[in-house]
Amino acid sequence: MRFPDAEVTTLDLIRHGEPVGGRMLRGTTDHPLSERGWQQMQEAIEALGREGPPWDAIVTSPLSRCRQFAHWLGELHALPVRVVPGLAEMALGEWEGKTHAEARALEAGVDRQAALWSDPSRHAPPGGEAPASFDARVGNAWQALLARPPGRHVLVVCHLFVTNAVLRQVLEQPISRLLAFDLPYAATCRIRHERHALGETSLVEWIGR
């Protein structure tokens, strides 16, 4: 249902591109983008703004694989950039900076990665951030952004798990679905958030990769 008098904020979420070191359980390990990662991000941004950048502002995770690109894009198009610590990726504890195979080798035959992906309401990375705490952190950052968006159209540069947490809340899924989407590097989605007389609604649209 559409509300003609609604106050609308459009938020484009983009996952960062490939970092230096390739695929791994990176978490809060602060690797910058690889050359290929920069290319992925630039291609995705061009697809989002074919007629010129549509955004009023950029919001970014503090980690360099998001932040460096966000600041570069902001300078390129004279857009304000806000760094939001609550949008940092989930801390993965003992898995930080390891490949999936290296992390599995630590588990003595128990596939804790599969358990986490299957039901994060019951499992957590060893020594890492509890999924429920992570979900609450991202949710607080997201609600603050919706309450005081820096423009009507905002680009949010973030991470795989962060995007999942936002989508879980927007789609009103249980926390067992916290990690439901395995998105490629530089994947994008658009969320249209409306404030209207009856409350608030959000609609999700997949738009890239």
Short mmCIF file of C-alpha atoms in Angstrom, two decimals:
data_model
loop_
_atom_site.label_atom_id
_atom_site.label_comp_id
_atom_site.label_asym_id
_atom_site.label_seq_id
_atom_site.Cartn_x
_atom_site.Cartn_y
_atom_site.Cartn_z
CA MET A 1 0.00 0.00 0.00
CA ARG A 2 1.31 3.43 -0.98
CA PHE A 3 0.80 6.58 1.09
CA PRO A 4 0.88 9.69 -1.13
CA ASP A 5 1.77 12.00 1.76
CA ALA A 6 4.51 9.75 3.18
CA GLU A 7 7.95 11.08 4.05
CA VAL A 8 10.26 8.82 2.02
CA THR A 9 13.94 8.02 2.57
CA THR A 10 15.71 5.79 0.05
CA LEU A 11 18.76 3.87 1.31
CA ASP A 12 21.04 1.99 -1.06
CA LEU A 13 23.10 -0.67 0.75
CA ILE A 14 26.27 -1.89 -0.93
CA ARG A 15 28.57 -4.59 0.37
CA HIS A 16 32.26 -3.77 0.04
CA GLY A 17 34.29 -5.29 -2.79
CA GLU A 18 36.99 -7.94 -2.50
CA PRO A 19 39.60 -7.04 0.17
CA VAL A 20 43.31 -7.77 0.01
CA GLY A 21 43.73 -11.46 0.83
CA GLY A 22 40.59 -12.64 -0.97
CA ARG A 23 37.82 -14.65 0.65
CA MET A 24 38.24 -15.39 4.32
CA LEU A 25 36.48 -15.03 7.66
CA ARG A 26 37.63 -11.45 8.04
CA GLY A 27 35.26 -9.95 10.61
CA THR A 28 36.86 -6.84 12.12
CA THR A 29 40.30 -7.60 10.61
CA ASP A 30 40.94 -4.32 8.83
CA HIS A 31 42.09 -5.21 5.31
CA PRO A 32 41.73 -2.58 2.56
CA LEU A 33 40.15 -3.29 -0.80
CA SER A 34 42.19 -5.10 -3.43
CA GLU A 35 42.53 -3.63 -6.91
CA ARG A 36 39.76 -5.99 -8.01
CA GLY A 37 37.66 -4.84 -5.05
CA TRP A 38 37.92 -1.21 -6.13
CA GLN A 39 36.87 -2.21 -9.63
CA GLN A 40 33.85 -4.14 -8.29
CA MET A 41 32.73 -1.16 -6.22
CA GLN A 42 33.15 1.30 -9.06
CA GLU A 43 31.17 -0.90 -11.44
CA ALA A 44 28.37 -1.30 -8.89
CA ILE A 45 28.23 2.43 -8.19
CA GLU A 46 28.08 3.22 -11.90
CA ALA A 47 25.12 0.84 -12.22
CA LEU A 48 23.35 2.54 -9.29
CA GLY A 49 23.84 6.05 -10.68
CA ARG A 50 23.70 5.75 -14.47
CA GLU A 51 22.39 9.32 -14.79
CA GLY A 52 24.73 10.71 -12.16
CA PRO A 53 25.02 10.05 -8.42
CA PRO A 54 21.52 10.18 -6.89
CA TRP A 55 22.67 10.38 -3.25
CA ASP A 56 22.58 13.27 -0.82
CA ALA A 57 25.09 11.65 1.54
CA ILE A 58 27.13 8.52 2.25
CA VAL A 59 27.17 6.48 5.46
CA THR A 60 29.91 3.93 6.03
CA SER A 61 31.34 1.30 8.34
CA PRO A 62 34.58 2.43 10.00
CA LEU A 63 36.54 -0.50 8.51
CA SER A 64 38.88 0.49 5.69
CA ARG A 65 37.39 -1.83 3.05
CA CYS A 66 34.25 0.33 3.31
CA ARG A 67 35.50 3.65 4.64
CA GLN A 68 38.24 4.32 2.08
CA PHE A 69 35.90 3.85 -0.85
CA ALA A 70 33.16 5.92 0.82
CA HIS A 71 35.53 8.86 1.37
CA TRP A 72 36.88 8.59 -2.19
CA LEU A 73 33.34 8.64 -3.62
CA GLY A 74 32.32 11.47 -1.32
CA GLU A 75 35.26 13.61 -2.44
CA LEU A 76 34.61 12.75 -6.09
CA HIS A 77 31.00 13.97 -5.95
CA ALA A 78 31.22 16.51 -3.07
CA LEU A 79 28.97 14.39 -0.85
CA PRO A 80 29.14 14.39 2.97
CA VAL A 81 30.38 11.11 4.49
CA ARG A 82 29.37 9.88 7.95
CA VAL A 83 31.28 7.05 9.65
CA VAL A 84 29.00 4.93 11.85
CA PRO A 85 30.84 2.55 14.25
CA GLY A 86 27.69 0.47 14.74
CA LEU A 87 27.89 -0.65 11.10
CA ALA A 88 31.23 -2.46 11.58
CA GLU A 89 31.25 -6.16 10.71
CA MET A 90 30.63 -8.87 13.31
CA ALA A 91 33.74 -9.73 15.35
CA LEU A 92 34.62 -13.36 14.60
CA GLY A 93 36.97 -14.15 17.47
CA GLU A 94 39.23 -17.14 16.77
CA TRP A 95 38.15 -17.16 13.11
CA GLU A 96 39.41 -13.63 12.41
CA GLY A 97 41.66 -13.46 9.36
CA LYS A 98 41.42 -17.20 8.59
CA THR A 99 40.16 -18.94 5.50
CA HIS A 100 37.10 -21.14 5.90
CA ALA A 101 39.33 -24.22 5.69
CA GLU A 102 41.74 -22.89 8.34
CA ALA A 103 38.84 -22.16 10.68
CA ARG A 104 37.39 -25.64 10.18
CA ALA A 105 40.78 -27.16 11.02
CA LEU A 106 40.50 -25.60 14.50
CA GLU A 107 37.20 -27.30 15.24
CA ALA A 108 38.30 -30.95 15.62
CA GLY A 109 35.64 -32.30 13.31
CA VAL A 110 32.82 -30.02 14.52
CA ASP A 111 31.64 -27.68 11.74
CA ARG A 112 30.78 -24.63 13.84
CA GLN A 113 30.67 -22.47 10.73
CA ALA A 114 27.81 -24.52 9.30
CA ALA A 115 26.06 -24.37 12.68
CA LEU A 116 26.37 -20.58 12.81
CA TRP A 117 25.05 -20.13 9.28
CA SER A 118 22.21 -22.59 9.93
CA ASP A 119 20.96 -21.00 13.16
CA PRO A 120 22.75 -17.94 14.59
CA SER A 121 20.19 -17.78 17.37
CA ARG A 122 21.90 -20.83 18.93
CA HIS A 123 25.54 -20.56 17.80
CA ALA A 124 28.32 -17.94 17.80
CA PRO A 125 31.87 -17.70 16.44
CA PRO A 126 34.30 -18.97 19.10
CA GLY A 127 35.49 -16.02 21.15
CA GLY A 128 33.59 -13.66 18.89
CA GLU A 129 30.57 -11.40 19.06
CA ALA A 130 27.28 -13.02 20.01
CA PRO A 131 24.90 -12.83 17.01
CA ALA A 132 22.10 -11.39 19.17
CA SER A 133 24.41 -8.61 20.40
CA PHE A 134 25.61 -7.95 16.86
CA ASP A 135 22.02 -7.81 15.59
CA ALA A 136 21.09 -5.33 18.34
CA ARG A 137 24.15 -3.15 17.59
CA VAL A 138 23.36 -2.97 13.88
CA GLY A 139 19.67 -2.45 14.65
CA ASN A 140 20.45 0.53 16.88
CA ALA A 141 22.64 2.08 14.17
CA TRP A 142 19.99 1.44 11.53
CA GLN A 143 17.15 2.92 13.59
CA ALA A 144 19.26 5.99 14.34
CA LEU A 145 19.89 6.40 10.62
CA LEU A 146 16.17 6.14 9.83
CA ALA A 147 15.32 8.62 12.59
CA ARG A 148 17.83 11.22 11.33
CA PRO A 149 18.85 10.41 7.75
CA PRO A 150 21.45 12.79 6.29
CA GLY A 151 19.32 13.16 3.15
CA ARG A 152 16.40 11.72 1.22
CA HIS A 153 18.66 9.32 -0.70
CA VAL A 154 21.59 7.81 1.19
CA LEU A 155 24.30 5.32 0.18
CA VAL A 156 25.27 2.89 2.97
CA VAL A 157 28.64 1.15 2.48
CA CYS A 158 28.82 -1.89 4.75
CA HIS A 159 29.39 -5.65 5.08
CA LEU A 160 27.83 -9.05 4.40
CA PHE A 161 26.63 -9.72 7.95
CA VAL A 162 25.59 -6.09 8.46
CA THR A 163 23.44 -6.16 5.32
CA ASN A 164 21.93 -9.43 6.53
CA ALA A 165 21.11 -7.91 9.92
CA VAL A 166 19.43 -4.90 8.33
CA LEU A 167 17.40 -7.08 5.96
CA ARG A 168 16.40 -9.42 8.79
CA GLN A 169 14.92 -6.49 10.67
CA VAL A 170 13.31 -4.82 7.66
CA LEU A 171 11.73 -8.13 6.57
CA GLU A 172 10.78 -8.94 10.18
CA GLN A 173 12.43 -12.35 10.14
CA PRO A 174 13.44 -14.30 13.29
CA ILE A 175 17.05 -14.05 14.43
CA SER A 176 17.57 -17.63 13.25
CA ARG A 177 17.47 -16.02 9.76
CA LEU A 178 20.15 -13.46 10.61
CA LEU A 179 22.61 -14.88 8.03
CA ALA A 180 20.09 -15.92 5.37
CA PHE A 181 21.72 -14.14 2.40
CA ASP A 182 25.14 -15.06 0.97
CA LEU A 183 25.73 -11.91 -1.07
CA PRO A 184 28.62 -11.46 -3.51
CA TYR A 185 31.12 -8.64 -3.23
CA ALA A 186 29.63 -5.23 -4.16
CA ALA A 187 26.06 -6.61 -4.03
CA THR A 188 23.47 -3.85 -3.70
CA CYS A 189 19.90 -3.51 -2.51
CA ARG A 190 17.58 -0.56 -2.09
CA ILE A 191 15.32 0.07 0.88
CA ARG A 192 12.48 2.59 0.58
CA HIS A 193 11.48 3.73 4.06
CA GLU A 194 8.21 5.60 4.47
CA ARG A 195 6.85 7.54 7.44
CA HIS A 196 3.13 8.12 7.17
CA ALA A 197 0.02 8.70 9.22
CA LEU A 198 -0.32 5.03 10.16
CA GLY A 199 3.32 4.51 11.14
CA GLU A 200 6.34 3.37 9.13
CA THR A 201 6.93 0.83 6.37
CA SER A 202 10.01 -0.35 4.46
CA LEU A 203 10.22 -2.02 1.06
CA VAL A 204 13.28 -3.91 -0.24
CA GLU A 205 14.41 -4.07 -3.87
CA TRP A 206 17.42 -6.03 -5.18
CA ILE A 207 19.19 -3.87 -7.71
CA GLY A 208 22.64 -5.25 -8.47
CA ARG A 209 25.02 -8.25 -8.79
#
